[in-house]
Short mmCIF file of C-alpha atoms in Angstrom, two decimals:
data_model
loop_
_atom_site.label_atom_id
_atom_site.label_comp_id
_atom_site.label_asym_id
_atom_site.label_seq_id
_atom_site.Cartn_x
_atom_site.Cartn_y
_atom_site.Cartn_z
CA MET A 1 -35.47 -56.08 9.17
CA ARG A 2 -33.62 -55.25 12.54
CA PRO A 3 -30.97 -52.36 12.36
CA PHE A 4 -28.01 -54.67 13.15
CA LEU A 5 -29.21 -56.97 10.19
CA VAL A 6 -29.37 -54.08 7.88
CA LEU A 7 -25.84 -52.97 8.93
CA PHE A 8 -24.58 -56.52 8.51
CA ALA A 9 -26.02 -56.64 4.98
CA ILE A 10 -24.43 -53.38 3.89
CA LEU A 11 -21.08 -54.44 5.27
CA LEU A 12 -21.40 -57.89 3.54
CA ALA A 13 -22.12 -56.14 0.14
CA ALA A 14 -19.15 -53.79 0.62
CA SER A 15 -16.83 -56.70 1.44
CA CYS A 16 -17.83 -58.54 -1.66
CA ALA A 17 -17.44 -55.67 -4.06
CA HIS A 18 -14.36 -55.89 -6.19
CA LEU A 19 -13.16 -54.92 -9.66
CA PRO A 20 -13.63 -57.56 -12.40
CA LEU A 21 -10.81 -60.01 -11.99
CA LEU A 22 -8.19 -60.26 -14.65
CA ALA A 23 -6.40 -63.63 -15.49
CA PRO A 24 -2.73 -63.21 -16.34
CA ILE A 25 -1.51 -63.61 -19.93
CA ASP A 26 1.99 -64.27 -21.62
CA VAL A 27 4.43 -61.32 -21.29
CA ASN A 28 4.72 -61.02 -25.15
CA GLN A 29 0.85 -60.97 -25.41
CA ALA A 30 0.73 -58.30 -22.71
CA GLN A 31 3.20 -56.11 -24.54
CA THR A 32 1.24 -56.33 -27.76
CA ALA A 33 -2.05 -55.66 -25.85
CA ALA A 34 -0.65 -52.51 -24.24
CA GLU A 35 0.18 -51.12 -27.58
CA ARG A 36 -3.26 -51.88 -28.95
CA CYS A 37 -5.05 -50.45 -25.92
CA ARG A 38 -3.34 -47.14 -26.62
CA GLN A 39 -5.17 -47.02 -29.87
CA ALA A 40 -8.28 -46.28 -28.04
CA PHE A 41 -7.10 -42.67 -27.53
CA PRO A 42 -6.09 -40.14 -30.25
CA ALA A 43 -2.55 -38.89 -30.21
CA GLN A 44 -2.29 -35.21 -28.87
CA PRO A 45 -2.60 -32.49 -29.85
CA TRP A 46 -5.96 -32.82 -31.68
CA ARG A 47 -9.18 -31.15 -32.40
CA ALA A 48 -12.57 -32.88 -33.06
CA THR A 49 -16.30 -31.99 -33.74
CA HIS A 50 -19.01 -34.32 -32.75
CA THR A 51 -22.83 -34.21 -33.04
CA ILE A 52 -24.24 -35.27 -29.60
CA PHE A 53 -27.50 -36.92 -28.83
CA ALA A 54 -28.15 -36.93 -24.99
CA ALA A 55 -30.68 -39.16 -23.35
CA LEU A 56 -31.08 -37.56 -19.98
CA PRO A 57 -33.03 -38.61 -16.80
CA PHE A 58 -36.90 -38.40 -16.65
CA GLY A 59 -37.13 -39.02 -20.35
CA MET A 60 -35.50 -35.76 -21.45
CA HIS A 61 -33.44 -35.56 -24.62
CA SER A 62 -31.09 -33.08 -26.13
CA GLN A 63 -29.22 -32.64 -29.40
CA LEU A 64 -25.94 -30.64 -29.29
CA VAL A 65 -22.68 -30.01 -31.13
CA GLY A 66 -19.38 -30.65 -29.25
CA VAL A 67 -16.07 -29.13 -30.22
CA THR A 68 -13.14 -30.51 -28.23
CA ALA A 69 -9.39 -29.78 -28.36
CA VAL A 70 -6.40 -31.03 -26.46
CA GLY A 71 -3.18 -29.10 -26.58
CA ALA A 72 -0.54 -27.34 -24.46
CA GLU A 73 -3.27 -25.45 -22.49
CA GLY A 74 -5.12 -28.60 -21.53
CA LEU A 75 -8.61 -29.96 -22.49
CA HIS A 76 -10.92 -27.37 -24.08
CA SER A 77 -14.56 -28.29 -24.53
CA ILE A 78 -17.24 -26.27 -26.31
CA LEU A 79 -21.03 -27.08 -26.63
CA LEU A 80 -23.22 -25.49 -29.24
CA SER A 81 -26.75 -25.71 -30.05
CA PRO A 82 -27.74 -27.27 -33.55
CA GLU A 83 -28.17 -23.57 -34.68
CA GLY A 84 -24.52 -22.79 -33.50
CA LEU A 85 -25.33 -20.87 -30.27
CA SER A 86 -22.61 -21.22 -27.68
CA LEU A 87 -23.91 -22.94 -24.64
CA PHE A 88 -20.75 -23.87 -22.69
CA ASP A 89 -17.11 -23.03 -23.04
CA GLY A 90 -14.55 -24.41 -20.56
CA VAL A 91 -10.95 -25.37 -20.14
CA GLN A 92 -9.40 -28.00 -17.91
CA HIS A 93 -5.86 -26.80 -17.58
CA ILE A 94 -3.31 -29.60 -17.02
CA GLY A 95 -0.29 -29.34 -14.97
CA THR A 96 -1.07 -25.72 -13.77
CA ALA A 97 -2.71 -24.17 -10.86
CA ALA A 98 -5.43 -22.73 -12.99
CA GLY A 99 -7.55 -25.92 -12.88
CA LEU A 100 -10.91 -25.75 -14.37
CA VAL A 101 -11.91 -22.50 -15.93
CA VAL A 102 -15.45 -21.72 -17.36
CA HIS A 103 -15.57 -19.00 -19.90
CA ARG A 104 -19.26 -19.29 -20.70
CA ALA A 105 -22.12 -21.39 -19.35
CA VAL A 106 -25.88 -20.64 -19.94
CA PRO A 107 -28.73 -22.56 -18.11
CA PRO A 108 -28.90 -25.49 -17.57
CA PHE A 109 -25.28 -25.79 -18.28
CA ASP A 110 -24.32 -23.41 -15.55
CA ARG A 111 -25.05 -25.96 -12.72
CA PRO A 112 -22.14 -26.06 -10.22
CA ASP A 113 -21.23 -29.76 -10.97
CA PHE A 114 -21.83 -29.67 -14.73
CA ALA A 115 -18.49 -28.53 -15.90
CA ALA A 116 -16.52 -30.97 -13.84
CA SER A 117 -18.81 -33.77 -14.91
CA LEU A 118 -18.49 -32.84 -18.66
CA MET A 119 -14.76 -32.67 -18.47
CA ALA A 120 -14.64 -36.10 -16.75
CA ASP A 121 -16.82 -37.51 -19.51
CA VAL A 122 -14.69 -36.08 -22.30
CA GLY A 123 -11.46 -37.00 -20.55
CA ASN A 124 -12.55 -40.66 -19.88
CA ALA A 125 -13.53 -40.92 -23.55
CA PHE A 126 -10.56 -39.40 -25.49
CA LEU A 127 -7.57 -38.93 -22.93
CA SER A 128 -5.25 -41.85 -22.29
CA PRO A 129 -4.56 -42.44 -18.62
CA ALA A 130 -1.05 -41.53 -17.58
CA GLY A 131 1.81 -44.12 -17.61
CA LEU A 132 1.56 -47.70 -18.46
CA PRO A 133 -1.18 -50.09 -17.57
CA MET A 134 -0.65 -51.69 -14.14
CA THR A 135 -2.33 -54.87 -15.11
CA ILE A 136 -2.98 -56.63 -18.45
CA GLY A 137 -5.14 -59.83 -18.48
CA THR A 138 -8.34 -61.32 -19.45
CA TYR A 139 -11.87 -61.13 -18.08
CA LYS A 140 -13.47 -64.44 -17.23
CA THR A 141 -15.49 -64.06 -20.39
CA GLY A 142 -12.17 -64.01 -22.40
CA GLU A 143 -11.73 -60.47 -23.43
CA THR A 144 -8.17 -59.03 -23.24
CA VAL A 145 -8.09 -55.91 -20.92
CA CYS A 146 -5.60 -53.18 -19.94
CA ARG A 147 -6.05 -51.64 -16.48
CA TRP A 148 -4.77 -48.47 -15.13
CA SER A 149 -5.10 -48.04 -11.35
CA PRO A 150 -3.59 -44.91 -10.05
CA PRO A 151 -3.55 -44.32 -6.34
CA ASP A 152 -6.61 -42.34 -5.21
CA GLY A 153 -7.95 -42.11 -8.81
CA GLU A 154 -10.31 -43.81 -11.06
CA THR A 155 -9.51 -47.26 -12.40
CA THR A 156 -9.68 -47.46 -16.12
CA ASP A 157 -10.21 -50.66 -18.14
CA VAL A 158 -9.68 -50.70 -21.91
CA GLU A 159 -11.20 -53.77 -23.41
CA LEU A 160 -9.85 -55.18 -26.71
CA GLY A 161 -11.90 -56.83 -29.39
CA SER A 162 -10.46 -58.76 -32.39
CA ASP A 163 -10.05 -55.45 -34.39
CA GLY A 164 -8.84 -53.21 -31.61
CA PRO A 165 -10.17 -51.38 -28.67
CA ARG A 166 -13.92 -51.54 -28.35
CA ALA A 167 -14.77 -50.39 -24.70
CA ILE A 168 -13.39 -48.13 -21.84
CA ARG A 169 -14.86 -48.57 -18.40
CA THR A 170 -13.97 -46.44 -15.33
CA TYR A 171 -14.43 -47.40 -11.78
CA ARG A 172 -14.36 -45.51 -8.42
CA SER A 173 -14.63 -47.15 -4.98
CA LEU A 174 -15.07 -50.39 -6.90
CA HIS A 175 -18.29 -49.28 -8.58
CA ILE A 176 -18.45 -48.49 -12.36
CA THR A 177 -18.82 -44.76 -13.11
CA ARG A 178 -18.76 -44.72 -16.92
CA GLU A 179 -19.01 -47.25 -19.76
CA ILE A 180 -17.74 -46.00 -23.19
CA LEU A 181 -18.31 -48.02 -26.33
CA LEU A 182 -16.09 -47.49 -29.28
CA VAL A 183 -17.96 -48.20 -32.43
CA GLY A 184 -16.72 -48.57 -36.11
CA ALA A 185 -13.26 -48.40 -37.64
CA PRO A 186 -11.18 -45.37 -36.16
CA SER A 187 -9.65 -42.73 -38.20
CA GLY A 188 -6.60 -41.08 -36.57
CA GLY A 189 -7.59 -42.55 -33.32
CA PHE A 190 -11.20 -41.22 -33.63
CA TYR A 191 -14.21 -43.55 -33.75
CA PRO A 192 -17.26 -42.80 -36.00
CA LEU A 193 -19.48 -43.34 -33.01
CA VAL A 194 -18.71 -43.17 -29.15
CA VAL A 195 -21.48 -44.12 -26.78
CA LEU A 196 -20.93 -43.03 -23.28
CA ARG A 197 -23.11 -44.37 -20.40
CA VAL A 198 -23.31 -43.26 -16.91
CA PRO A 199 -25.26 -45.65 -14.60
CA GLY A 200 -27.41 -44.82 -11.52
CA SER A 201 -30.62 -42.98 -10.84
CA GLY A 202 -29.33 -39.72 -12.23
CA GLY A 203 -27.56 -41.59 -15.14
CA TYR A 204 -27.59 -40.63 -18.80
CA GLU A 205 -26.34 -41.62 -22.11
CA LEU A 206 -24.40 -39.69 -24.88
CA GLU A 207 -24.15 -40.81 -28.44
CA MET A 208 -21.26 -38.79 -30.04
CA ARG A 209 -20.91 -39.10 -33.85
CA LEU A 210 -17.76 -37.80 -35.40
CA VAL A 211 -18.11 -34.93 -37.81
CA ASP A 212 -14.45 -34.03 -38.46
CA HIS A 213 -11.01 -33.99 -36.71
CA GLU A 214 -7.57 -32.74 -37.18
#
Protein backbone atom coordinates (compact mmCIF):
# COMPACT_ATOMS: atom_id res chain seq x y z
CA MET A 1 0.00 0.00 0.00
CA ARG A 2 1.31 3.43 -0.90
CA PRO A 3 2.43 5.71 1.97
CA PHE A 4 -0.32 8.28 1.44
CA LEU A 5 -2.96 5.51 1.51
CA VAL A 6 -1.53 4.21 4.79
CA LEU A 7 -1.68 7.72 6.26
CA PHE A 8 -5.25 8.15 5.02
CA ALA A 9 -6.30 4.86 6.62
CA ILE A 10 -4.77 5.91 9.95
CA LEU A 11 -6.48 9.31 9.89
CA LEU A 12 -9.80 7.72 8.95
CA ALA A 13 -9.59 5.24 11.83
CA ALA A 14 -8.76 8.05 14.26
CA SER A 15 -11.66 10.17 13.03
CA CYS A 16 -14.08 7.27 13.50
CA ALA A 17 -12.98 6.52 17.08
CA HIS A 18 -15.37 7.63 19.78
CA LEU A 19 -16.65 6.63 23.18
CA PRO A 20 -19.70 4.35 23.25
CA LEU A 21 -22.70 6.60 22.67
CA LEU A 22 -25.20 7.13 25.49
CA ALA A 23 -28.88 7.75 24.81
CA PRO A 24 -30.45 10.23 27.31
CA ILE A 25 -32.86 9.03 29.99
CA ASP A 26 -35.49 10.67 32.20
CA VAL A 27 -34.18 13.10 34.86
CA ASN A 28 -35.64 11.08 37.74
CA GLN A 29 -34.18 7.88 36.33
CA ALA A 30 -30.82 9.58 35.97
CA GLN A 31 -30.83 10.68 39.62
CA THR A 32 -31.58 7.15 40.79
CA ALA A 33 -28.92 5.76 38.46
CA ALA A 34 -26.28 8.15 39.84
CA GLU A 35 -26.97 6.92 43.38
CA ARG A 36 -26.74 3.29 42.26
CA CYS A 37 -23.52 3.88 40.34
CA ARG A 38 -21.83 5.15 43.50
CA GLN A 39 -22.42 1.70 45.01
CA ALA A 40 -19.64 0.38 42.77
CA PHE A 41 -17.11 1.94 45.16
CA PRO A 42 -16.75 1.39 48.93
CA ALA A 43 -17.14 4.38 51.25
CA GLN A 44 -13.85 5.72 52.62
CA PRO A 45 -11.91 5.09 54.78
CA TRP A 46 -11.51 1.34 54.32
CA ARG A 47 -9.06 -1.56 54.34
CA ALA A 48 -9.41 -4.80 52.38
CA THR A 49 -7.49 -8.00 51.70
CA HIS A 50 -7.75 -9.94 48.44
CA THR A 51 -6.17 -13.05 47.02
CA ILE A 52 -5.01 -12.23 43.50
CA PHE A 53 -4.55 -14.54 40.54
CA ALA A 54 -2.71 -12.75 37.75
CA ALA A 55 -2.73 -14.00 34.15
CA LEU A 56 0.23 -12.20 32.58
CA PRO A 57 1.63 -11.90 29.04
CA PHE A 58 3.45 -14.86 27.44
CA GLY A 59 1.42 -17.38 29.43
CA MET A 60 2.88 -16.40 32.79
CA HIS A 61 0.77 -16.63 35.94
CA SER A 62 1.20 -15.46 39.50
CA GLN A 63 -0.62 -15.79 42.81
CA LEU A 64 -0.43 -12.96 45.34
CA VAL A 65 -2.14 -11.46 48.35
CA GLY A 66 -3.09 -7.79 48.15
CA VAL A 67 -3.74 -5.55 51.14
CA THR A 68 -5.19 -2.15 50.25
CA ALA A 69 -6.24 0.78 52.41
CA VAL A 70 -7.65 4.22 51.70
CA GLY A 71 -7.56 6.96 54.29
CA ALA A 72 -6.27 10.44 55.03
CA GLU A 73 -2.80 9.69 53.64
CA GLY A 74 -4.16 8.41 50.34
CA LEU A 75 -4.09 4.98 48.69
CA HIS A 76 -1.82 2.41 50.35
CA SER A 77 -1.18 -0.86 48.50
CA ILE A 78 0.84 -3.87 49.66
CA LEU A 79 1.54 -7.07 47.72
CA LEU A 80 2.55 -10.24 49.54
CA SER A 81 3.60 -13.67 48.39
CA PRO A 82 1.27 -16.55 49.40
CA GLU A 83 3.79 -17.24 52.19
CA GLY A 84 3.48 -13.66 53.50
CA LEU A 85 6.71 -12.17 52.11
CA SER A 86 6.40 -8.44 51.34
CA LEU A 87 6.98 -7.85 47.63
CA PHE A 88 5.71 -4.30 47.17
CA ASP A 89 4.65 -1.49 49.48
CA GLY A 90 3.61 1.89 48.10
CA VAL A 91 1.44 4.90 48.86
CA GLN A 92 -0.25 7.22 46.36
CA HIS A 93 -0.67 10.43 48.35
CA ILE A 94 -3.78 12.41 47.47
CA GLY A 95 -3.89 16.20 47.59
CA THR A 96 -0.23 16.62 48.61
CA ALA A 97 3.07 17.18 46.84
CA ALA A 98 4.40 13.80 47.99
CA GLY A 99 2.83 11.95 45.05
CA LEU A 100 3.64 8.26 44.70
CA VAL A 101 6.08 6.92 47.30
CA VAL A 102 7.42 3.35 47.08
CA HIS A 103 8.60 1.97 50.43
CA ARG A 104 9.57 -1.48 49.16
CA ALA A 105 9.74 -3.21 45.78
CA VAL A 106 11.56 -6.44 44.98
CA PRO A 107 12.10 -7.77 41.42
CA PRO A 108 10.08 -7.90 39.22
CA PHE A 109 7.91 -5.39 41.13
CA ASP A 110 10.67 -2.77 41.02
CA ARG A 111 10.17 -1.93 37.33
CA PRO A 112 9.92 1.86 36.80
CA ASP A 113 6.33 1.71 35.53
CA PHE A 114 4.99 -0.96 37.88
CA ALA A 115 4.02 1.20 40.86
CA ALA A 116 2.06 3.72 38.79
CA SER A 117 0.30 0.94 36.88
CA LEU A 118 -0.63 -0.88 40.09
CA MET A 119 -2.04 2.26 41.69
CA ALA A 120 -4.04 3.00 38.53
CA ASP A 121 -5.49 -0.53 38.58
CA VAL A 122 -6.45 -0.31 42.25
CA GLY A 123 -7.75 3.23 41.89
CA ASN A 124 -9.96 2.37 38.91
CA ALA A 125 -11.37 -0.67 40.71
CA PHE A 126 -12.03 0.78 44.16
CA LEU A 127 -11.96 4.61 44.13
CA SER A 128 -14.93 6.62 42.94
CA PRO A 129 -14.22 9.33 40.36
CA ALA A 130 -14.44 12.85 41.78
CA GLY A 131 -17.65 14.82 41.53
CA LEU A 132 -20.88 13.88 39.82
CA PRO A 133 -21.24 11.94 36.55
CA MET A 134 -21.17 14.27 33.56
CA THR A 135 -23.52 12.05 31.56
CA ILE A 136 -26.06 9.36 32.46
CA GLY A 137 -27.76 7.35 29.73
CA THR A 138 -27.98 3.96 28.08
CA TYR A 139 -25.73 2.07 25.72
CA LYS A 140 -27.32 1.02 22.43
CA THR A 141 -27.60 -2.46 23.98
CA GLY A 142 -29.85 -1.03 26.73
CA GLU A 143 -27.60 -0.95 29.81
CA THR A 144 -27.77 2.17 32.00
CA VAL A 145 -24.40 3.89 32.41
CA CYS A 146 -22.94 6.74 34.49
CA ARG A 147 -20.02 8.53 32.80
CA TRP A 148 -17.32 10.69 34.37
CA SER A 149 -15.19 12.64 31.86
CA PRO A 150 -12.75 14.98 33.65
CA PRO A 151 -10.68 17.32 31.46
CA ASP A 152 -7.35 15.76 30.45
CA GLY A 153 -8.17 12.59 32.41
CA GLU A 154 -9.51 9.13 31.88
CA THR A 155 -13.19 8.70 31.16
CA THR A 156 -14.91 6.26 33.52
CA ASP A 157 -18.14 4.39 32.72
CA VAL A 158 -20.03 2.52 35.45
CA GLU A 159 -22.52 0.08 33.98
CA LEU A 160 -25.57 -0.94 36.00
CA GLY A 161 -27.27 -4.32 36.00
CA SER A 162 -30.61 -5.23 37.54
CA ASP A 163 -28.99 -5.74 40.98
CA GLY A 164 -26.58 -2.79 40.91
CA PRO A 165 -23.19 -1.96 39.38
CA ARG A 166 -21.67 -4.78 37.36
CA ALA A 167 -18.83 -3.25 35.32
CA ILE A 168 -16.42 -0.30 35.28
CA ARG A 169 -14.65 0.72 32.10
CA THR A 170 -11.97 3.38 31.68
CA TYR A 171 -10.98 5.09 28.44
CA ARG A 172 -8.07 7.31 27.45
CA SER A 173 -7.82 8.97 24.03
CA LEU A 174 -11.08 7.21 23.12
CA HIS A 175 -9.56 3.75 23.65
CA ILE A 176 -10.47 1.40 26.51
CA THR A 177 -7.67 1.02 29.06
CA ARG A 178 -9.35 -1.23 31.62
CA GLU A 179 -12.51 -3.27 32.03
CA ILE A 180 -13.46 -4.24 35.58
CA LEU A 181 -16.18 -6.80 36.24
CA LEU A 182 -17.97 -6.77 39.61
CA VAL A 183 -19.20 -10.26 40.46
CA GLY A 184 -21.54 -11.35 43.26
CA ALA A 185 -23.47 -9.54 45.97
CA PRO A 186 -21.40 -6.76 47.61
CA SER A 187 -20.69 -6.48 51.32
CA GLY A 188 -20.07 -2.92 52.48
CA GLY A 189 -19.27 -1.90 48.92
CA PHE A 190 -16.83 -4.79 48.36
CA TYR A 191 -17.61 -7.49 45.80
CA PRO A 192 -16.66 -11.15 46.37
CA LEU A 193 -14.84 -11.19 43.03
CA VAL A 194 -13.40 -8.32 40.98
CA VAL A 195 -11.94 -9.18 37.57
CA LEU A 196 -9.73 -6.53 35.98
CA ARG A 197 -8.72 -6.82 32.32
CA VAL A 198 -6.17 -4.64 30.55
CA PRO A 199 -6.27 -5.08 26.76
CA GLY A 200 -3.42 -4.95 24.28
CA SER A 201 -0.27 -6.87 23.44
CA GLY A 202 1.07 -6.40 26.97
CA GLY A 203 -2.33 -6.86 28.55
CA TYR A 204 -3.13 -8.91 31.61
CA GLU A 205 -6.03 -10.06 33.79
CA LEU A 206 -6.33 -9.95 37.58
CA GLU A 207 -8.88 -11.99 39.55
CA MET A 208 -9.21 -10.43 43.01
CA ARG A 209 -11.18 -12.48 45.53
CA LEU A 210 -12.20 -10.76 48.75
CA VAL A 211 -10.81 -12.23 51.98
CA ASP A 212 -11.91 -9.57 54.46
CA HIS A 213 -12.55 -5.84 54.77
CA GLU A 214 -13.13 -3.18 57.40
